[in-house]
CSV table of C-alpha atoms in Angstrom, one decimal:
chain,number,residue,atom,x,y,z
H,1,MET,CA,22.3,7.7,-0.2
H,2,LYS,CA,19.8,7.8,2.6
H,3,PRO,CA,19.6,4.7,4.8
H,4,TYR,CA,15.8,4.6,4.4
H,5,VAL,CA,13.0,6.5,2.7
H,6,ILE,CA,9.6,7.3,4.1
H,7,GLY,CA,6.5,8.1,2.1
H,8,MET,CA,3.3,10.1,2.5
H,9,TYR,CA,0.0,8.3,1.8
H,10,GLU,CA,-1.9,10.4,-0.6
H,11,LYS,CA,-5.2,10.3,1.4
H,12,ALA,CA,-3.5,11.9,4.4
H,13,VAL,CA,-4.1,15.3,2.7
H,14,PRO,CA,-7.3,16.9,1.5
H,15,GLY,CA,-8.6,15.3,-1.7
H,16,ASP,CA,-9.2,18.6,-3.4
H,17,LEU,CA,-5.5,19.6,-3.4
H,18,THR,CA,-3.8,19.6,-6.7
H,19,TRP,CA,-0.8,17.3,-7.2
H,20,ALA,CA,1.4,20.3,-6.8
H,21,GLY,CA,-0.3,21.0,-3.5
H,22,LYS,CA,0.1,17.4,-2.3
H,23,MET,CA,3.7,17.5,-3.2
H,24,ASP,CA,4.3,20.8,-1.4
H,25,ALA,CA,2.6,19.3,1.7
H,26,ALA,CA,4.9,16.2,1.5
H,27,VAL,CA,8.0,18.3,1.2
H,28,GLU,CA,7.0,20.6,4.0
H,29,ALA,CA,6.4,17.7,6.4
H,30,GLY,CA,9.7,16.0,5.5
H,31,TYR,CA,8.7,13.0,3.4
H,32,ASP,CA,10.8,11.5,0.6
H,33,PHE,CA,8.0,10.3,-1.7
H,34,ILE,CA,4.3,10.0,-2.1
H,35,GLU,CA,2.2,6.8,-2.3
H,36,MET,CA,-0.5,7.2,-4.9
H,37,SER,CA,-4.0,5.9,-4.2
H,38,VAL,CA,-5.9,4.0,-6.9
H,39,ASP,CA,-9.0,3.0,-5.0
H,40,GLU,CA,-12.4,1.8,-6.1
H,41,THR,CA,-13.9,5.2,-6.8
H,42,ASP,CA,-14.5,6.2,-10.4
H,43,ALA,CA,-12.3,9.3,-9.9
H,44,LYS,CA,-9.3,7.3,-8.8
H,45,LEU,CA,-9.8,4.5,-11.3
H,46,ALA,CA,-9.9,7.1,-14.1
H,47,ARG,CA,-6.2,7.6,-13.4
H,48,LEU,CA,-5.5,4.3,-15.1
H,49,ASP,CA,-6.7,5.9,-18.4
H,50,TRP,CA,-4.6,9.0,-18.2
H,51,SER,CA,-3.2,10.1,-21.6
H,52,ALA,CA,0.5,10.0,-22.3
H,53,GLU,CA,0.6,13.7,-22.0
H,54,GLU,CA,-1.0,13.7,-18.6
H,55,ARG,CA,1.5,11.1,-17.4
H,56,TRP,CA,4.4,13.1,-18.7
H,57,GLU,CA,3.1,16.3,-17.1
H,58,LEU,CA,2.9,14.5,-13.7
H,59,THR,CA,6.5,13.2,-14.0
H,60,ALA,CA,7.7,16.7,-14.9
H,61,LEU,CA,5.9,18.0,-11.8
H,62,MET,CA,7.7,15.4,-9.7
H,63,ARG,CA,11.0,16.7,-10.9
H,64,LYS,CA,10.1,20.3,-10.4
H,65,LYS,CA,8.9,19.7,-6.9
H,66,ALA,CA,11.6,17.2,-6.1
H,67,MET,CA,8.9,14.9,-4.7
H,68,PRO,CA,8.5,11.6,-6.6
H,69,ILE,CA,5.5,9.2,-6.5
H,70,ARG,CA,7.2,5.9,-5.9
H,71,THR,CA,4.5,3.5,-4.6
H,72,MET,CA,0.9,2.8,-5.4
H,73,CYS,CA,-1.8,1.6,-3.1
H,74,LEU,CA,-4.1,-0.3,-5.5
H,75,SER,CA,-7.3,-0.9,-3.6
H,76,GLY,CA,-9.6,-0.7,-6.6
H,77,HIS,CA,-9.7,-4.5,-6.5
H,78,ARG,CA,-12.1,-4.2,-3.6
H,79,LYS,CA,-14.9,-3.5,-6.1
H,80,TYR,CA,-13.4,-5.5,-8.9
H,81,PRO,CA,-11.5,-8.4,-7.2
H,82,MET,CA,-9.4,-10.8,-9.2
H,83,GLY,CA,-11.0,-13.8,-7.5
H,84,ASP,CA,-14.6,-12.8,-8.3
H,85,PRO,CA,-16.8,-15.6,-9.7
H,86,ASP,CA,-18.5,-13.2,-12.1
H,87,PRO,CA,-16.6,-13.3,-15.4
H,88,GLU,CA,-17.2,-9.6,-16.1
H,89,THR,CA,-16.0,-8.5,-12.7
H,90,GLU,CA,-13.0,-10.7,-12.9
H,91,LYS,CA,-12.2,-9.3,-16.3
H,92,ARG,CA,-12.4,-5.8,-15.0
H,93,GLY,CA,-10.2,-6.7,-12.1
H,94,MET,CA,-7.5,-7.9,-14.5
H,95,GLU,CA,-7.8,-4.8,-16.7
H,96,ILE,CA,-7.2,-2.7,-13.6
H,97,MET,CA,-4.2,-4.8,-12.8
H,98,GLU,CA,-2.7,-4.5,-16.3
H,99,LYS,CA,-3.4,-0.7,-16.5
H,100,ALA,CA,-2.0,-0.2,-13.0
H,101,ILE,CA,1.3,-1.8,-13.9
H,102,GLU,CA,1.5,0.3,-17.1
H,103,LEU,CA,0.8,3.5,-15.1
H,104,ALA,CA,3.4,2.6,-12.6
H,105,ASP,CA,5.9,2.0,-15.3
H,106,ASP,CA,5.2,5.4,-16.9
H,107,LEU,CA,5.4,7.3,-13.6
H,108,GLY,CA,8.4,5.6,-12.2
H,109,ILE,CA,6.5,3.8,-9.4
H,110,ARG,CA,8.5,0.9,-8.1
H,111,ILE,CA,6.0,-1.0,-5.9
H,112,ILE,CA,2.3,-1.7,-6.2
H,113,GLN,CA,0.6,-2.6,-3.0
H,114,LEU,CA,-2.2,-5.2,-3.7
H,115,ALA,CA,-5.3,-5.6,-1.5
H,116,GLY,CA,-5.2,-9.0,0.1
H,117,TYR,CA,-8.7,-10.1,-0.9
H,118,ASP,CA,-9.9,-12.8,-3.2
H,119,VAL,CA,-13.3,-11.1,-3.0
H,120,TYR,CA,-14.5,-8.3,-0.7
H,121,TYR,CA,-18.2,-7.7,-1.0
H,122,LYS,CA,-19.0,-11.3,-1.5
H,123,LYS,CA,-18.3,-14.4,0.5
H,124,GLY,CA,-15.1,-16.2,-0.5
H,125,ASN,CA,-14.7,-20.0,-1.0
H,126,GLU,CA,-12.3,-22.4,-2.6
H,127,GLU,CA,-13.3,-21.4,-6.1
H,128,THR,CA,-12.7,-17.6,-5.4
H,129,SER,CA,-9.3,-18.4,-3.8
H,130,ALA,CA,-8.2,-20.6,-6.7
H,131,ARG,CA,-9.3,-18.0,-9.2
H,132,PHE,CA,-7.4,-15.4,-7.3
H,133,VAL,CA,-4.2,-17.5,-7.5
H,134,ARG,CA,-4.6,-18.1,-11.2
H,135,ASN,CA,-4.9,-14.4,-11.8
H,136,LEU,CA,-2.1,-13.5,-9.5
H,137,LYS,CA,0.2,-15.7,-11.6
H,138,LYS,CA,-0.9,-13.7,-14.7
H,139,ALA,CA,-0.4,-10.4,-12.8
H,140,ALA,CA,3.1,-11.5,-11.8
H,141,GLU,CA,4.0,-12.2,-15.4
H,142,MET,CA,2.7,-8.7,-16.4
H,143,ALA,CA,4.7,-7.1,-13.6
H,144,ALA,CA,7.9,-9.0,-14.6
H,145,LYS,CA,7.7,-7.5,-18.1
H,146,LYS,CA,7.8,-4.0,-16.6
H,147,GLY,CA,10.1,-4.7,-13.6
H,148,ILE,CA,7.4,-3.6,-11.2
H,149,VAL,CA,7.3,-5.3,-7.7
H,150,MET,CA,3.9,-6.1,-6.2
H,151,GLY,CA,3.3,-6.7,-2.5
H,152,PHE,CA,0.3,-7.9,-0.6
H,153,GLU,CA,-1.1,-5.5,2.1
H,154,THR,CA,-2.1,-7.5,5.2
H,155,MET,CA,-5.7,-6.6,5.5
H,156,GLU,CA,-8.4,-6.3,8.2
H,157,THR,CA,-10.2,-9.5,7.2
H,158,ASP,CA,-9.3,-13.1,8.1
H,159,PHE,CA,-8.5,-14.0,4.5
H,160,MET,CA,-5.1,-12.2,4.6
H,161,ASN,CA,-4.6,-10.3,7.9
H,162,THR,CA,-1.2,-11.6,8.6
H,163,VAL,CA,2.1,-11.9,6.8
H,164,GLU,CA,2.0,-15.7,7.4
H,165,LYS,CA,-1.3,-15.9,5.4
H,166,SER,CA,0.1,-13.7,2.7
H,167,MET,CA,3.1,-16.0,2.3
H,168,ARG,CA,0.9,-18.9,1.3
H,169,PHE,CA,0.1,-17.0,-1.9
H,170,VAL,CA,3.6,-15.6,-2.4
H,171,ASN,CA,4.9,-19.2,-2.3
H,172,GLU,CA,2.2,-20.5,-4.6
H,173,VAL,CA,2.8,-17.9,-7.2
H,174,ASN,CA,6.6,-18.2,-6.7
H,175,SER,CA,7.7,-15.0,-8.5
H,176,PRO,CA,10.3,-12.4,-7.5
H,177,TYR,CA,7.8,-9.8,-8.5
H,178,LEU,CA,5.3,-10.8,-5.8
H,179,GLY,CA,6.0,-10.2,-2.1
H,180,VAL,CA,4.4,-8.8,1.1
H,181,TYR,CA,3.9,-5.1,1.9
H,182,PRO,CA,2.7,-5.5,5.5
H,183,ASP,CA,0.5,-3.0,7.4
H,184,LEU,CA,2.0,-2.9,10.9
H,185,GLY,CA,-1.3,-1.7,12.4
H,186,ASN,CA,-3.3,-4.5,10.9
H,187,ILE,CA,-0.9,-7.3,11.9
H,188,THR,CA,-0.8,-5.8,15.4
H,189,ASN,CA,-4.6,-6.2,15.7
H,190,ALA,CA,-4.4,-9.7,14.4
H,191,ALA,CA,-1.5,-10.6,16.8
H,192,VAL,CA,-3.3,-9.1,19.8
H,193,ALA,CA,-6.5,-11.1,18.9
H,194,ALA,CA,-4.4,-14.3,18.6
H,195,GLY,CA,-2.2,-13.7,21.6
H,196,THR,CA,0.9,-13.5,19.5
H,197,ARG,CA,3.4,-10.8,18.5
H,198,ALA,CA,3.5,-8.7,15.3
H,199,GLU,CA,7.3,-9.1,15.1
H,200,ASP,CA,6.9,-12.9,15.0
H,201,ASP,CA,4.5,-12.6,12.1
H,202,LEU,CA,6.9,-10.3,10.2
H,203,GLU,CA,9.6,-13.0,10.6
H,204,THR,CA,7.4,-15.4,8.5
H,205,GLY,CA,8.0,-13.1,5.5
H,206,ARG,CA,11.7,-13.1,5.7
H,207,GLY,CA,13.2,-12.4,2.3
H,208,HIS,CA,9.9,-11.3,0.8
H,209,LEU,CA,9.0,-8.0,2.5
H,210,VAL,CA,9.1,-5.2,0.0
H,211,ALA,CA,8.0,-2.2,2.2
H,212,MET,CA,5.9,-1.5,5.2
H,213,HIS,CA,2.8,0.6,6.1
H,214,LEU,CA,3.1,2.3,9.4
H,215,LYS,CA,-0.4,2.8,10.8
H,216,GLU,CA,-1.8,3.3,14.3
H,217,THR,CA,-4.7,1.0,15.4
H,218,VAL,CA,-6.6,-0.1,18.5
H,219,PRO,CA,-8.2,-3.5,18.9
H,220,LYS,CA,-10.9,-3.9,16.2
H,221,VAL,CA,-10.4,-0.4,14.9
H,222,PHE,CA,-8.2,-0.3,11.7
H,223,ARG,CA,-8.2,3.3,10.6
H,224,GLU,CA,-8.3,7.0,11.6
H,225,VAL,CA,-6.5,6.4,14.9
H,226,ARG,CA,-4.2,9.2,15.6
H,227,PHE,CA,-0.5,8.2,15.9
H,228,GLY,CA,0.6,7.8,19.5
H,229,THR,CA,-2.9,7.1,20.8
H,230,GLY,CA,-3.2,3.4,19.9
H,231,HIS,CA,-1.5,0.1,20.8
H,232,VAL,CA,1.0,-0.4,17.9
H,233,ASP,CA,4.5,-0.9,19.1
H,234,PHE,CA,6.2,1.0,16.3
H,235,ALA,CA,9.7,0.7,17.9
H,236,ALA,CA,9.6,-3.1,17.9
H,237,GLY,CA,7.8,-3.4,14.6
H,238,ILE,CA,10.2,-1.1,12.8
H,239,GLN,CA,13.2,-2.7,14.3
H,240,LYS,CA,12.1,-6.1,13.2
H,241,ALA,CA,11.3,-4.9,9.7
H,242,TRP,CA,14.6,-3.2,9.5
H,243,SER,CA,16.4,-6.4,10.5
H,244,LEU,CA,14.5,-8.2,7.7
H,245,GLY,CA,15.8,-5.7,5.1
H,246,VAL,CA,12.9,-3.2,4.8
H,247,ARG,CA,14.1,0.3,4.0
H,248,ARG,CA,10.9,1.8,2.5
H,249,TYR,CA,8.1,2.9,4.8
H,250,VAL,CA,4.8,4.8,4.4
H,251,THR,CA,2.8,6.5,7.1
H,252,GLU,CA,-0.8,5.6,6.6
H,253,LEU,CA,-3.2,8.1,7.9
H,254,TRP,CA,-6.3,9.8,6.5
H,255,TYR,CA,-7.5,13.4,6.1
H,256,THR,CA,-10.7,13.5,8.1
H,257,GLY,CA,-11.6,17.2,7.8
H,258,ASN,CA,-9.4,18.2,10.7
H,259,PRO,CA,-8.1,21.8,10.0
H,260,ALA,CA,-4.9,20.8,11.8
H,261,TRP,CA,-4.2,18.1,9.2
H,262,ARG,CA,-0.7,19.5,8.5
H,263,GLU,CA,0.2,19.2,12.2
H,264,GLU,CA,-1.0,15.6,12.2
H,265,LEU,CA,1.0,14.8,9.2
H,266,GLN,CA,4.1,16.4,10.7
H,267,GLU,CA,3.5,14.6,14.0
H,268,ALA,CA,3.3,11.2,12.2
H,269,VAL,CA,6.4,11.5,10.1
H,270,THR,CA,8.5,13.0,12.9
H,271,MET,CA,7.5,10.1,15.3
H,272,MET,CA,8.4,7.4,12.7
H,273,LYS,CA,11.7,9.1,11.8
H,274,GLU,CA,12.7,9.1,15.4
H,275,HIS,CA,12.3,5.3,15.4
H,276,LEU,CA,14.0,4.8,12.1
H,277,ASP,CA,16.9,7.1,12.9
H,278,ARG,CA,17.9,5.0,15.9
H,279,LEU,CA,18.5,2.1,13.5
H,280,LYS,CA,20.8,3.9,10.9
């Protein structure tokens, strides 16, 4: 058994690639699995309504290509947050949650990464936060039935931009099926702004970290920063996560139209494997 696994974020490759093409790219770059994106676009949300046949076809393709889909980045709640004060939006958010858990179960996905927002396009308050917690408890019960683990992504907004803030909700829900799936780039930005260290923030999640996103950032810039050009201390962050029991990692980068995207993908996974291999 491998000492760790590292996954490819689906959005790191061109969106018009077929699933077979995405899997081929992941194999070629040296990844162990793919993280599926279910974002707020209609096209991605439509995946939640795939037929049984479509789900079986995808699982068969995973076996054929020897490239499983094992985590899901569920960011569709940006548009339909579980803490939204509008009952119809809240209802849609919970439908998305239930369908995502069912899809994960059918595809063999182990972890669903949740966006750490009570609301996104609206201003949050005590009511939205309380509604978010109530629905999280319902989501944890759904996940428990299927044996699917959920983990908060530490985001770019003040609501949940650190592991420590995420743990408030983890402790309140108090379920083995809800933990933290930190984004090293995001917590680095939060730590730099606060004059602290990302490794100390990771420590606050001891016993509750389910996986980790490896992403490059620079102060106040949270995405599309090329690996190796930002300020994230990957060596220290990975070492700390490893000491806390994390063995599943995903490199988070985006396809931006660069014709050399395969090289960027290879560069990212090679760099991260070098750090991880020192810890085996």
